[in-house]
Structure formats: C-alpha cells, structure tokens
Amino acid sequence: MTTVEKIRFERVTKSFAVRDANKKGVSNEYTAVQDLSFTVREGEFITLVGPSGCGKSTLLDLTGGLTTPTRGRILIDGKEIAGPGLDRGIVFQQYALFPWKTARGNIEFGLEAKGIPKREWKEKANYYLNLVGLSQFADRYPHELSGGMKQRIAIARSLAFNPDVLLMDEPYAALDAQTRESLQSELLRIWKQTKKTIIFITHSIDEAIYLGERVVVLTGGPGQVKEIVDVPLKSRDADVRSHPDFVKIRQKVWNLLHEPEYIGANI
Amino acid sequence: METVKSVDLSINNKKLKNIGFSGLQKLFKQSIVLIALFLLWEIAPRIGLVDEAFFPRFLNVLIAWWEMVKSGELFAHFSASITRSIFGFGLALLIAIPLGLLIGWYPLARDLLNPVLELFRNTAPLALLPVFMLFLGIDETSKISIILFACTWPILLNTIAAVGSVDPLLIKSARSMNISSFKLFYKVILPASVPTMFTGIRMAGSSAILILIAAEMVGAKEGLGYLITYSQYNFMIPEMYAGILTISVLGLFINYGLLSLEKRLSRWKQDPTL
C-alpha cells in the first residue's frame, strides 16, 4: 500500500451566520465543523460517518472548493485548495444530472469542462458508460432512468474527466437497499480499477465499514473527528457483513457515535 | 441485455398503436363537439332560433369568407395583421429574453426592478393605446409598439423567474467542474430556464393577437380588426363573422406553432401525461 499523503485537513473550522429564531434581525454564528484534522492517503478509500448536523456536507463543499474554511486549511498534494477544480470530482446524493442532456451528454459535459478535444468525447464516454454498465442507456434522458442508473451516470460523469479524488456525498442514501448494495460492490470494483482516492460520506455505519479502508467517525454540533477506525477486512464479499470482524468494527463505530448519549444519560 | 431489448420493443409497439387506432379515436373525440357546434350554427338561424340578420348561417359565412379569399381582400387584411404581430412579438422576444436573463442573473437587479416590472405588467396595454397613438400616430409604428409593449412583460417576468428558479444543485454541480461563469450561464442556466421561459412566450403569443385586434379596431385602415368593425358598420354581417373566424384560426396556429417549438426545445422534460 502506498503511504503518500494526498489530502490533509489542518484544524479546519467553518462557521456560518444564521438567523436567530427568537430575535428578529439578529444573526448568530453557527459552527458546522471545528478544528478538524486528518489526512487521506493517495489511492485510499476513506469513509466519513456521523450523525446528521455533524457538518459532513460542509466538509465536502470545502474539499470541493465550493466554500472556503473560516480557519485552518485543506491541502491537496501539499497545495492549499484555491477553488473548484477538475482534480476533484463530486457525486451528489440527488445525482445533479442535467435533465436536458442524455446520459452520454452528461458525461460529455465533464469532458468539455476539462477541455478534452471533441473527437475523443465519444470514445471516452463509451468507456465510462461501459464501466458503470449502462452502455445501452447512453441516449436516455435522466427522467427515463431509475435512481440507481442516474447515480451510476453521475459517477461515470465524475470519473470521465479523470480526477485524482472522488468526493461522494451520501450518494446512495436515496436508493433502495438492494440497489445500494449492488452499487457499493460496483464502486469497490471501480475503485480497484481506477485507483482513485475516494472520500465517501454516509450516515450508514454498515456502508462506511464495507467501503472504507478507514472510517472517520464524526460527532455533531460542531463537527469534530471523534476517532479514525481502521477496517482490516480481508475480503469484501457481500456476506462480509456477517463476518465476526465486521460485526466487531460495527459495534465499535456504533459505540463511538452513541457515546455522547450515554454521557447525557449518566450511565 | 435481453430485458432491455424487450422494453424497447414494447415502447415502440405502444407508439405504433397510438398513431393507428387510438390516433383516430383521439381525432374523433377532439372534433365531434366542434362539428356539432358548426351544425348548430347552421341550423339555429334556419329554424328561427336566432335572427338571421345578426347571426347568418354557417354556410353563408363560409361563402362570404371564400369570396373574400378569392378577391384577395382577406389576404391583404390577414398579411397586415400578421406582419404587425410578428414584428411586435419578435421584437419583444429579442428585447425581453436577453434582458430577462440579465436581470434574473443579478439578484440586485432583480430586487430593484421587480416592483417596477410588476407595475408595468399590471397596466392594461389597451389603456395605454391612446398614449401610443398620441405619440406615434395611427400608422404601423403605434400598433407594433403596443404589441411589443404587451408582449414584453410576460416574457420578461417569466424569464427572470426562470433564471431565479434554476435548481441550485445543478449550478453547484457545474461549478464544481470549474467552468467559467459564461459557460455556466450558457450551458446550465439557459437550458434549465427554457420551460418556464416558454410559459411567458405563450402568454405573450395570445396577448399579441388580442392587442393587435383591439388596436386595429380603434385606428387602422387594414387588418383583421379593421375588417370586423368595418363590416359591422356597413352591415356586412357574414363578412364580419368570416373575419372573426379568421382571427380564431390565426390564434390557433400561433399557439400550435409555439407549442410545438416548446415541445422540441424541452424534449428532455418528463411528459406529465405519462
């Protein structure tokens, strides 16, 4: 395994001004994430799990360069993030496909953004359509595709402009359990094939452990790293979820996520 | 692979069937009441249900219509009317769409201008007709101007609304791919705005006809509106009805044309009837 550092979060803090619910015209500062520090290795599949409101999506916006941290910094390959860039591809929970473009058109949008010559679009789009198993659906519009298919196309679109890092924001949260599982193993296959660094945000403990080499456990209000859990699983077959090692890790992550409640309950 | 193929086939079959039997059925459903209406129009004056002097038989109206077609009179009025509406409507498109996109894109401009635009939109254009005639006389300029005025507001306001209601997630997604502001506008905002924009364009299409006819009735020497008032003054009642029918058909054509253009441009939208 390579141990080259790809992304470094250095005491990242992000606060917003939010309206006060009780006093009109007064705005309070809300801190979404506070003093967040961890590193991601090159080619690593890292998952972030945490309760809602722990700033998962804020963290992803920051990494995507869509917002800037209030304090601290995020480095990619040693350089501070200056804005959005095609070295990172984002996959959103709600797919964010352009409804007026076909599956192929959506993939080509990313190719065009990257500045790839038009004559190469077809071949590249075909390659990634094939990678996600949707070659026959190239000319369908998003509304003609199922949720799982849409997310596959969104993944293909992000992969097509060949980013180093894939940022995924609860990409499977809106899908049914069966589709979710098949897309999870598909993602692992794609990850092995393309050797991307993947940051995958989820609220599902099972998903985080199944996909991640390491699981970053976040706690809420404001979001902080609770612990980073290694996932030393040997195989990632579908039935790994019932393996004793898997169950042990799940228990550990669950406890980490629920610790604050015990403290509150004075157990 | 196998299942995909069969799905495609069933879609094709459905389409074929639609064109065949159910197509005829649809045509029948759509025309039967219309035919009944024309029959009633023919019969009512014949049996003395209405005064034939004011409400001539349908066939007589058609004959009068045909006579006007043959003499070239109808075409002269028709082309005068269509030229005015196309100029007014076309100019409105050219002005209101770019302006609407611009205003919609800049939130400050939108907030500043919206109250004024709402005021203008809610000023009945016909109320301003005397003003237009005072300034521009009774020739083509005043009529084209008032159609332009009437068409501008619905297009402008709907374009502004369309830009403002583009799904922020799509903008975010495009921005994450680091595309320029111009490309974001041209490749995302514009296509996403088309459906809402078209609501305004179709509203403008129908008000173009309405305003045109009214303006021609008040002050013109040719045009379908003029034909109607002129025929009425001279008690040429079948000719008057022929003029009214022509306007209805003109309106139908314009609406149909805009609808099919809209369908072409928003093919990607989910058909609500599905």
Coordinates of C-alpha atoms in Angstrom, one line a residue:
Chain A
M1 CA 0.0 0.0 0.0
T2 CA 1.2 3.5 -0.8
T3 CA 1.6 5.8 2.1
V4 CA 1.9 9.0 0.1
E5 CA -0.3 11.7 1.6
K6 CA -3.0 13.0 -0.8
I7 CA -5.2 15.3 1.3
R8 CA -4.5 17.0 4.6
F9 CA -7.1 18.7 6.7
E10 CA -5.4 21.1 9.1
R11 CA -7.6 22.4 12.0
V12 CA -10.4 23.2 9.6
T13 CA -13.1 25.3 11.0
K14 CA -16.2 26.6 9.2
S15 CA -18.8 28.9 10.7
F16 CA -21.9 30.5 9.1
A17 CA -24.0 33.4 10.2
V18 CA -27.5 32.1 10.8
R19 CA -30.7 34.0 11.7
D20 CA -31.7 33.9 15.3
A21 CA -35.0 32.0 15.6
N22 CA -36.2 34.1 18.6
K23 CA -34.9 37.6 18.0
K24 CA -35.7 39.1 14.6
G25 CA -32.8 40.7 12.6
V26 CA -30.2 39.1 14.9
S27 CA -27.8 36.6 13.4
N28 CA -25.8 34.1 15.4
E29 CA -22.6 32.3 14.4
Y30 CA -23.1 28.6 13.8
T31 CA -20.0 26.4 13.6
A32 CA -20.5 23.5 11.3
V33 CA -17.1 21.9 11.7
Q34 CA -14.4 22.7 14.2
D35 CA -10.7 22.0 14.3
L36 CA -11.0 19.1 12.0
S37 CA -7.7 17.4 11.3
F38 CA -6.9 14.2 9.5
T39 CA -5.1 13.0 6.4
V40 CA -6.1 10.9 3.4
R41 CA -3.5 8.7 1.7
E42 CA -3.2 8.5 -2.0
G43 CA -5.4 5.8 -3.5
E44 CA -7.2 5.4 -0.2
F45 CA -10.9 4.7 0.2
I46 CA -11.9 6.7 3.3
T47 CA -15.4 6.9 4.6
L48 CA -16.9 9.6 6.9
V49 CA -19.7 8.7 9.1
G50 CA -21.6 10.8 11.6
P51 CA -25.0 11.9 12.8
S52 CA -26.9 14.5 10.8
G53 CA -25.7 18.0 11.5
C54 CA -22.1 17.0 12.0
G55 CA -21.0 19.1 9.1
K56 CA -20.4 16.2 6.6
S57 CA -21.7 18.1 3.6
T58 CA -19.9 21.3 4.7
L59 CA -16.7 19.3 4.8
L60 CA -17.4 18.1 1.2
D61 CA -18.1 21.6 0.0
L62 CA -14.9 22.7 1.5
T63 CA -12.9 19.9 -0.1
G64 CA -14.6 20.6 -3.4
G65 CA -13.5 24.2 -3.2
L66 CA -17.1 25.5 -3.3
T67 CA -16.6 27.3 0.0
T68 CA -13.5 28.3 2.0
P69 CA -12.7 27.4 5.6
T70 CA -13.1 30.1 8.2
R71 CA -9.9 28.9 9.9
G72 CA -7.4 26.2 9.0
R73 CA -6.7 24.9 5.6
I74 CA -7.1 21.9 3.3
L75 CA -4.1 20.7 1.3
I76 CA -4.1 18.5 -1.8
D77 CA -0.7 17.3 -2.8
G78 CA 0.7 19.8 -0.4
K79 CA -1.1 22.7 -2.1
E80 CA -3.9 24.7 -0.4
I81 CA -7.2 24.4 -2.2
A82 CA -7.9 27.6 -4.0
G83 CA -11.3 26.8 -5.5
P84 CA -13.2 24.2 -7.5
G85 CA -11.1 22.1 -9.8
L86 CA -11.2 19.1 -12.0
D87 CA -8.7 17.3 -9.9
R88 CA -11.7 16.5 -7.7
G89 CA -15.0 15.1 -8.9
I90 CA -18.1 15.4 -6.8
V91 CA -21.0 12.9 -6.7
F92 CA -24.1 14.3 -5.0
Q93 CA -26.9 12.5 -3.2
Q94 CA -29.5 13.9 -5.6
Y95 CA -27.4 13.0 -8.7
A96 CA -27.4 16.6 -10.0
L97 CA -27.6 15.3 -13.6
F98 CA -28.5 17.9 -16.2
P99 CA -32.1 16.9 -17.2
W100 CA -31.8 18.3 -20.7
K101 CA -28.8 16.2 -21.5
T102 CA -28.8 12.5 -22.2
A103 CA -26.7 10.1 -20.2
R104 CA -23.9 10.5 -22.8
G105 CA -24.4 14.3 -22.9
N106 CA -24.0 14.5 -19.1
I107 CA -20.7 12.6 -19.3
E108 CA -19.5 14.8 -22.2
F109 CA -20.3 17.9 -20.1
G110 CA -17.4 17.0 -17.8
L111 CA -15.2 16.1 -20.7
E112 CA -15.9 19.5 -22.2
A113 CA -15.2 21.3 -18.9
K114 CA -11.9 19.5 -18.8
G115 CA -11.1 20.8 -22.3
I116 CA -10.8 17.4 -23.9
P117 CA -11.0 17.6 -27.7
K118 CA -14.4 16.8 -29.1
R119 CA -13.3 13.9 -31.3
E120 CA -12.3 12.0 -28.1
W121 CA -15.6 12.5 -26.4
K122 CA -17.5 9.6 -27.9
E123 CA -14.8 7.0 -27.1
K124 CA -14.3 8.3 -23.6
A125 CA -18.0 8.5 -22.8
N126 CA -18.4 5.0 -24.2
Y127 CA -15.6 3.7 -21.9
Y128 CA -17.2 5.2 -18.8
L129 CA -20.7 4.2 -19.8
N130 CA -19.4 0.7 -20.1
L131 CA -17.5 0.9 -16.8
V132 CA -20.8 1.6 -15.0
G133 CA -22.6 -1.0 -17.1
L134 CA -25.0 1.4 -18.8
S135 CA -23.8 1.3 -22.5
Q136 CA -27.3 0.6 -23.7
F137 CA -28.8 3.6 -21.9
A138 CA -26.4 6.2 -23.4
D139 CA -29.2 8.1 -25.2
R140 CA -31.7 8.2 -22.4
Y141 CA -32.6 11.3 -20.6
P142 CA -32.2 11.3 -16.8
H143 CA -36.0 11.1 -16.2
E144 CA -36.0 7.9 -18.2
L145 CA -33.5 6.3 -15.9
S146 CA -34.0 4.7 -12.4
G147 CA -32.4 6.2 -9.3
G148 CA -29.6 3.7 -9.4
M149 CA -28.9 4.3 -13.0
K150 CA -28.9 8.0 -12.5
Q151 CA -26.3 7.7 -9.8
R152 CA -24.2 5.4 -12.0
I153 CA -24.2 8.0 -14.7
A154 CA -23.3 10.7 -12.1
I155 CA -20.4 8.5 -11.1
A156 CA -19.4 8.0 -14.7
R157 CA -19.6 11.7 -15.3
S158 CA -17.3 12.4 -12.4
L159 CA -14.8 9.7 -13.4
A160 CA -14.7 10.7 -17.0
F161 CA -12.7 13.9 -16.5
N162 CA -10.3 11.8 -14.6
P163 CA -10.0 13.5 -11.2
D164 CA -7.4 12.3 -8.7
V165 CA -10.0 12.4 -5.9
L166 CA -13.6 11.4 -5.9
L167 CA -15.8 13.1 -3.3
M168 CA -19.1 11.4 -2.7
D169 CA -21.8 13.0 -0.6
E170 CA -24.2 10.3 0.7
P171 CA -24.5 9.1 -2.9
Y172 CA -26.6 6.0 -2.1
A173 CA -28.9 7.5 0.6
A174 CA -31.9 7.9 -1.8
L175 CA -31.6 4.4 -3.2
D176 CA -33.4 1.2 -2.1
A177 CA -31.3 -1.4 -0.1
Q178 CA -30.8 -3.8 -3.0
T179 CA -29.6 -1.2 -5.5
R180 CA -27.5 0.3 -2.8
E181 CA -25.6 -3.0 -2.1
S182 CA -25.0 -3.6 -5.8
L183 CA -23.7 -0.1 -6.3
Q184 CA -21.5 -0.5 -3.3
S185 CA -19.7 -3.5 -4.7
E186 CA -19.6 -1.9 -8.1
L187 CA -17.9 1.2 -6.6
L188 CA -15.3 -1.1 -4.9
R189 CA -14.6 -2.7 -8.3
I190 CA -14.3 0.8 -10.0
W191 CA -12.0 2.0 -7.2
K192 CA -9.7 -1.0 -7.7
Q193 CA -9.8 -0.5 -11.4
T194 CA -9.2 3.3 -11.4
K195 CA -7.1 3.6 -8.2
K196 CA -8.8 6.9 -7.3
T197 CA -8.6 8.4 -3.8
I198 CA -12.2 8.3 -2.6
I199 CA -13.8 10.3 0.2
F200 CA -17.2 8.9 0.8
I201 CA -19.7 10.5 3.2
T202 CA -22.5 8.4 4.6
H203 CA -24.7 8.1 7.6
S204 CA -24.8 4.4 7.4
I205 CA -22.3 2.6 9.6
D206 CA -22.5 -0.6 7.6
E207 CA -21.8 1.3 4.3
A208 CA -18.9 3.1 5.9
I209 CA -17.3 -0.1 7.1
Y210 CA -18.0 -2.1 4.0
L211 CA -16.5 0.5 1.7
G212 CA -13.8 2.2 3.7
E213 CA -10.3 1.2 4.4
R214 CA -10.6 3.6 7.3
V215 CA -13.7 5.1 8.8
V216 CA -13.6 8.7 10.2
V217 CA -16.2 8.9 12.9
L218 CA -17.5 12.4 13.3
T219 CA -19.5 13.8 16.2
G220 CA -22.1 16.6 15.8
G221 CA -22.6 20.1 17.0
P222 CA -20.0 21.3 15.9
G223 CA -18.5 18.5 13.7
Q224 CA -15.3 17.1 15.1
V225 CA -13.3 13.9 14.5
K226 CA -14.1 11.5 17.2
E227 CA -11.8 8.7 16.1
I228 CA -10.5 7.2 13.0
V229 CA -11.2 3.4 12.8
D230 CA -9.1 1.1 10.7
V231 CA -11.0 -1.6 8.8
P232 CA -8.7 -4.5 8.4
L233 CA -11.1 -6.7 6.5
K234 CA -9.5 -9.3 4.2
S235 CA -12.4 -9.8 1.8
R236 CA -15.2 -7.5 0.7
D237 CA -17.7 -10.1 -0.5
A238 CA -21.3 -9.4 0.0
D239 CA -21.5 -11.7 3.0
V240 CA -18.6 -10.0 4.8
R241 CA -21.3 -8.0 6.7
S242 CA -22.0 -11.0 8.9
H243 CA -18.3 -11.8 9.5
P244 CA -17.2 -11.5 13.2
D245 CA -14.5 -8.9 12.4
F246 CA -17.1 -6.7 10.6
V247 CA -19.6 -7.1 13.5
K248 CA -16.8 -6.1 15.9
I249 CA -16.0 -2.9 14.0
R250 CA -19.6 -2.1 13.6
Q251 CA -20.1 -2.3 17.4
K252 CA -17.1 -0.1 17.9
V253 CA -18.3 2.6 15.5
W254 CA -21.8 2.4 16.9
N255 CA -20.4 3.0 20.4
L256 CA -18.3 5.9 19.3
L257 CA -21.3 7.5 17.6
H258 CA -23.6 7.0 20.6
E259 CA -21.2 7.8 23.4
P260 CA -22.5 11.4 23.9
E261 CA -25.9 10.0 24.6
Y262 CA -24.6 7.8 27.5
I263 CA -22.8 10.7 29.0
G264 CA -26.0 12.7 28.8
A265 CA -28.0 9.9 30.4
N266 CA -25.4 9.5 33.2
I267 CA -24.9 5.8 32.7
Chain B
M1 CA -29.4 -7.2 -22.3
E2 CA -32.4 -9.4 -23.1
T3 CA -34.8 -7.4 -20.8
V4 CA -33.6 -4.1 -22.2
K5 CA -34.5 -5.1 -25.7
S6 CA -38.0 -6.2 -24.8
V7 CA -38.6 -3.0 -23.0
D8 CA -37.6 -1.0 -26.1
L9 CA -39.9 -3.1 -28.3
S10 CA -42.9 -2.6 -26.0
I11 CA -42.3 1.2 -26.2
N12 CA -42.3 1.0 -30.0
N13 CA -45.5 -1.0 -30.1
K14 CA -47.2 1.5 -27.9
K15 CA -46.2 4.3 -30.1
L16 CA -47.4 2.5 -33.2
K17 CA -50.7 1.7 -31.7
N18 CA -51.1 5.4 -30.7
I19 CA -50.7 6.6 -34.2
G20 CA -53.1 3.9 -35.6
F21 CA -56.3 3.2 -33.9
S22 CA -56.2 5.5 -30.8
G23 CA -55.0 8.3 -33.1
L24 CA -58.3 8.1 -35.0
Q25 CA -60.2 7.8 -31.8
K26 CA -58.5 10.9 -30.5
L27 CA -59.2 12.9 -33.6
F28 CA -62.9 11.9 -33.3
K29 CA -63.0 12.9 -29.7
Q30 CA -61.5 16.2 -30.4
S31 CA -63.6 17.1 -33.4
I32 CA -67.1 15.8 -32.6
V33 CA -68.2 18.7 -30.4
L34 CA -66.7 21.2 -32.8
I35 CA -68.7 19.7 -35.7
A36 CA -71.8 19.7 -33.6
L37 CA -71.3 23.4 -32.8
F38 CA -71.0 24.3 -36.5
L39 CA -74.1 22.2 -37.2
L40 CA -76.0 24.2 -34.5
W41 CA -74.7 27.4 -36.1
E42 CA -76.2 26.3 -39.4
I43 CA -79.5 25.1 -38.0
A44 CA -80.3 27.8 -35.4
P45 CA -80.8 30.6 -38.0
R46 CA -82.7 28.3 -40.3
I47 CA -85.3 27.4 -37.8
G48 CA -85.6 30.9 -36.5
L49 CA -83.9 30.3 -33.1
V50 CA -81.9 33.4 -33.7
D51 CA -82.3 36.4 -36.0
E52 CA -80.6 35.6 -39.3
A53 CA -79.8 39.2 -39.9
F54 CA -77.5 39.3 -36.9
F55 CA -76.4 35.6 -36.9
P56 CA -76.2 34.3 -40.5
R57 CA -76.0 30.6 -41.3
F58 CA -72.6 29.0 -41.0
L59 CA -72.5 28.2 -44.8
N60 CA -73.2 31.8 -45.7
V61 CA -70.3 32.9 -43.5
L62 CA -68.1 30.3 -45.3
I63 CA -69.3 31.6 -48.7
A64 CA -68.6 35.2 -47.7
W65 CA -65.2 34.0 -46.4
W66 CA -64.4 32.3 -49.7
E67 CA -65.5 35.4 -51.7
M68 CA -63.1 37.5 -49.7
V69 CA -60.3 34.9 -50.2
K70 CA -60.9 34.9 -54.0
S71 CA -60.9 38.7 -54.2
G72 CA -57.6 38.9 -52.3
E73 CA -59.3 41.2 -49.7
L74 CA -58.9 38.8 -46.9
F75 CA -55.2 38.1 -47.7
A76 CA -54.5 41.9 -47.6
H77 CA -56.1 42.2 -44.1
F78 CA -54.5 39.0 -42.9
S79 CA -51.0 39.9 -44.0
A80 CA -51.3 43.4 -42.5
S81 CA -52.3 41.8 -39.2
I82 CA -49.7 39.0 -39.2
T83 CA -46.9 41.4 -40.1
R84 CA -47.8 43.7 -37.2
S85 CA -48.0 40.8 -34.7
I86 CA -44.8 39.1 -35.9
F87 CA -42.9 42.4 -35.7
G88 CA -44.2 43.3 -32.3
F89 CA -43.9 39.8 -30.9
G90 CA -40.4 39.2 -32.5
L91 CA -39.1 42.5 -31.2
A92 CA -40.4 41.6 -27.7
L93 CA -38.6 38.3 -27.9
L94 CA -35.4 40.0 -28.9
I95 CA -35.6 42.5 -26.1
A96 CA -37.2 40.6 -23.3
I97 CA -35.3 37.4 -23.3
P98 CA -31.7 38.8 -23.1
L99 CA -32.9 41.5 -20.6
G100 CA -34.7 38.9 -18.5
L101 CA -31.7 36.6 -18.4
L102 CA -29.5 39.5 -17.4
I103 CA -31.9 40.8 -14.7
G104 CA -32.5 37.2 -13.4
W105 CA -28.8 36.5 -13.2
Y106 CA -28.1 39.5 -11.0
P107 CA -30.1 39.3 -7.7
L108 CA -29.7 43.0 -7.0
A109 CA -31.1 44.0 -10.4
R110 CA -33.9 41.6 -9.8
D111 CA -34.8 43.0 -6.5
L112 CA -34.6 46.6 -7.7
L113 CA -36.6 46.2 -10.9
N114 CA -39.2 43.6 -10.0
P115 CA -41.7 46.1 -8.4
V116 CA -41.5 48.4 -11.5
L117 CA -41.9 45.4 -13.8
E118 CA -44.9 44.2 -11.9
L119 CA -46.5 47.6 -12.1
F120 CA -46.0 47.7 -15.9
R121 CA -47.3 44.2 -16.4
N122 CA -50.4 45.1 -14.5
T123 CA -51.1 48.2 -16.5
A124 CA -53.5 47.0 -19.2
P125 CA -51.7 47.7 -22.5
L126 CA -55.0 48.8 -24.1
A127 CA -55.3 51.5 -21.5
L128 CA -52.1 52.9 -23.0
L129 CA -53.3 52.7 -26.6
P130 CA -54.4 56.4 -26.7
V131 CA -50.9 57.4 -25.4
F132 CA -49.2 55.4 -28.0
M133 CA -51.4 56.9 -30.7
L134 CA -50.8 60.4 -29.4
F135 CA -47.1 59.9 -29.7
L136 CA -46.8 57.6 -32.7
G137 CA -49.8 58.4 -34.8
I138 CA -52.1 55.7 -36.2
D139 CA -49.7 54.1 -38.7
E140 CA -47.8 50.9 -38.2
T141 CA -45.4 52.2 -35.5
S142 CA -48.0 52.7 -32.9
K143 CA -49.6 49.3 -33.4
I144 CA -46.3 47.4 -33.5
S145 CA -45.2 49.3 -30.4
I146 CA -48.2 48.5 -28.4
I147 CA -47.9 44.8 -29.3
L148 CA -44.2 45.0 -28.4
F149 CA -45.2 46.6 -25.1
A150 CA -47.9 44.0 -24.3
C151 CA -45.6 41.0 -25.2
T152 CA -42.6 42.2 -23.3
W153 CA -43.9 41.9 -19.8
P154 CA -44.9 38.2 -19.7
I155 CA -41.7 37.2 -21.5
L156 CA -39.5 39.3 -19.3
L157 CA -41.1 38.4 -16.0
N158 CA -41.1 34.7 -16.8
T159 CA -37.5 34.7 -18.0
I160 CA -36.5 36.4 -14.8
A161 CA -38.4 33.9 -12.7
A162 CA -37.0 31.0 -14.8
V163 CA -33.4 32.1 -14.1
G164 CA -34.1 32.6 -10.4
S165 CA -35.6 29.1 -10.1
V166 CA -32.8 27.0 -11.6
D167 CA -32.0 24.1 -9.3
P168 CA -29.1 25.4 -7.1
L169 CA -27.7 21.8 -7.1
L170 CA -27.2 21.9 -10.9
I171 CA -25.3 25.2 -10.5
K172 CA -23.3 23.7 -7.7
S173 CA -22.6 20.6 -9.7
A174 CA -21.4 22.7 -12.7
R175 CA -19.4 25.0 -10.6
S176 CA -17.6 22.0 -9.0
M177 CA -16.4 21.2 -12.5
N178 CA -14.7 24.6 -12.5
I179 CA -16.5 26.0 -15.6
S180 CA -16.4 29.7 -16.4
S181 CA -19.4 32.0 -15.5
F182 CA -20.2 32.4 -19.1
K183 CA -20.3 28.7 -19.7
L184 CA -22.3 28.2 -16.6
F185 CA -24.8 30.7 -17.9
Y186 CA -24.9 29.4 -21.5
K187 CA -24.7 25.7 -20.7
V188 CA -26.7 25.4 -17.5
I189 CA -28.9 28.5 -16.7
L190 CA -30.2 29.0 -20.2
P191 CA -31.3 25.4 -21.0
A192 CA -32.7 25.0 -17.5
S193 CA -34.8 28.2 -17.9
V194 CA -36.4 27.2 -21.3
P195 CA -39.6 25.6 -19.9
T196 CA -40.5 28.5 -17.6
M197 CA -39.5 31.0 -20.3
F198 CA -41.9 29.3 -22.7
T199 CA -44.8 29.9 -20.3
G200 CA -44.2 33.6 -20.8
I201 CA -43.7 33.3 -24.5
R202 CA -47.1 31.5 -25.0
M203 CA -48.8 34.1 -22.8
A204 CA -47.3 36.8 -25.0
G205 CA -48.4 35.0 -28.1
S206 CA -52.1 35.1 -27.1
S207 CA -51.9 38.7 -25.9
A208 CA -50.2 39.7 -29.2
I209 CA -53.4 38.7 -31.0
L210 CA -55.7 40.3 -28.5
I211 CA -53.9 43.6 -28.5
L212 CA -53.5 43.6 -32.3
I213 CA -57.2 43.2 -33.0
A214 CA -58.1 45.9 -30.5
A215 CA -55.6 48.3 -31.9
E216 CA -56.8 47.7 -35.4
M217 CA -60.4 48.2 -34.3
V218 CA -59.6 51.6 -32.9
G219 CA -57.4 53.1 -35.6
A220 CA -56.3 51.3 -38.8
K221 CA -57.0 51.2 -42.5
E222 CA -56.5 47.5 -42.9
G223 CA -56.1 44.4 -40.8
L224 CA -58.5 41.8 -39.4
G225 CA -59.6 44.0 -36.6
Y226 CA -60.4 46.8 -39.0
L227 CA -62.2 44.2 -41.3
I228 CA -64.5 43.3 -38.4
T229 CA -65.5 46.8 -37.4
Y230 CA -65.8 48.0 -41.0
S231 CA -68.1 45.1 -41.9
Q232 CA -70.2 45.7 -38.9
Y233 CA -70.6 49.4 -39.7
N234 CA -71.6 48.5 -43.2
F235 CA -73.9 45.8 -42.0
M236 CA -71.9 43.1 -43.9
I237 CA -72.7 40.6 -41.2
P238 CA -71.4 37.3 -42.9
E239 CA -68.1 39.1 -43.7
M240 CA -67.9 40.2 -40.1
Y241 CA -68.2 36.6 -38.9
A242 CA -65.7 35.5 -41.5
G243 CA -63.2 38.0 -40.1
I244 CA -63.8 36.7 -36.5
L245 CA -63.3 33.1 -37.7
T246 CA -60.1 34.0 -39.4
I247 CA -58.8 35.5 -36.2
S248 CA -59.6 32.4 -34.2
V249 CA -57.8 30.3 -36.7
L250 CA -54.8 32.6 -36.7
G251 CA -54.7 32.4 -32.9
L252 CA -54.9 28.6 -33.1
F253 CA -52.0 28.5 -35.5
I254 CA -49.8 30.8 -33.4
N255 CA -50.5 28.8 -30.3
Y256 CA -49.9 25.5 -32.0
G257 CA -46.6 26.8 -33.5
L258 CA -45.4 27.9 -30.1
L259 CA -46.4 24.7 -28.5
S260 CA -44.6 22.5 -31.0
L261 CA -41.5 24.7 -30.7
E262 CA -41.7 24.3 -26.9
K263 CA -42.0 20.6 -27.3
R264 CA -38.9 20.5 -29.5
L265 CA -36.9 22.6 -27.1
S266 CA -38.0 20.7 -23.9
R267 CA -37.9 17.2 -25.2
W268 CA -35.9 16.2 -22.2
K269 CA -38.8 17.0 -19.8
Q270 CA -40.9 14.3 -18.4
D271 CA -44.2 14.1 -20.2
P272 CA -46.8 14.8 -17.5
T273 CA -49.3 12.5 -19.1
L274 CA -47.1 9.5 -18.8

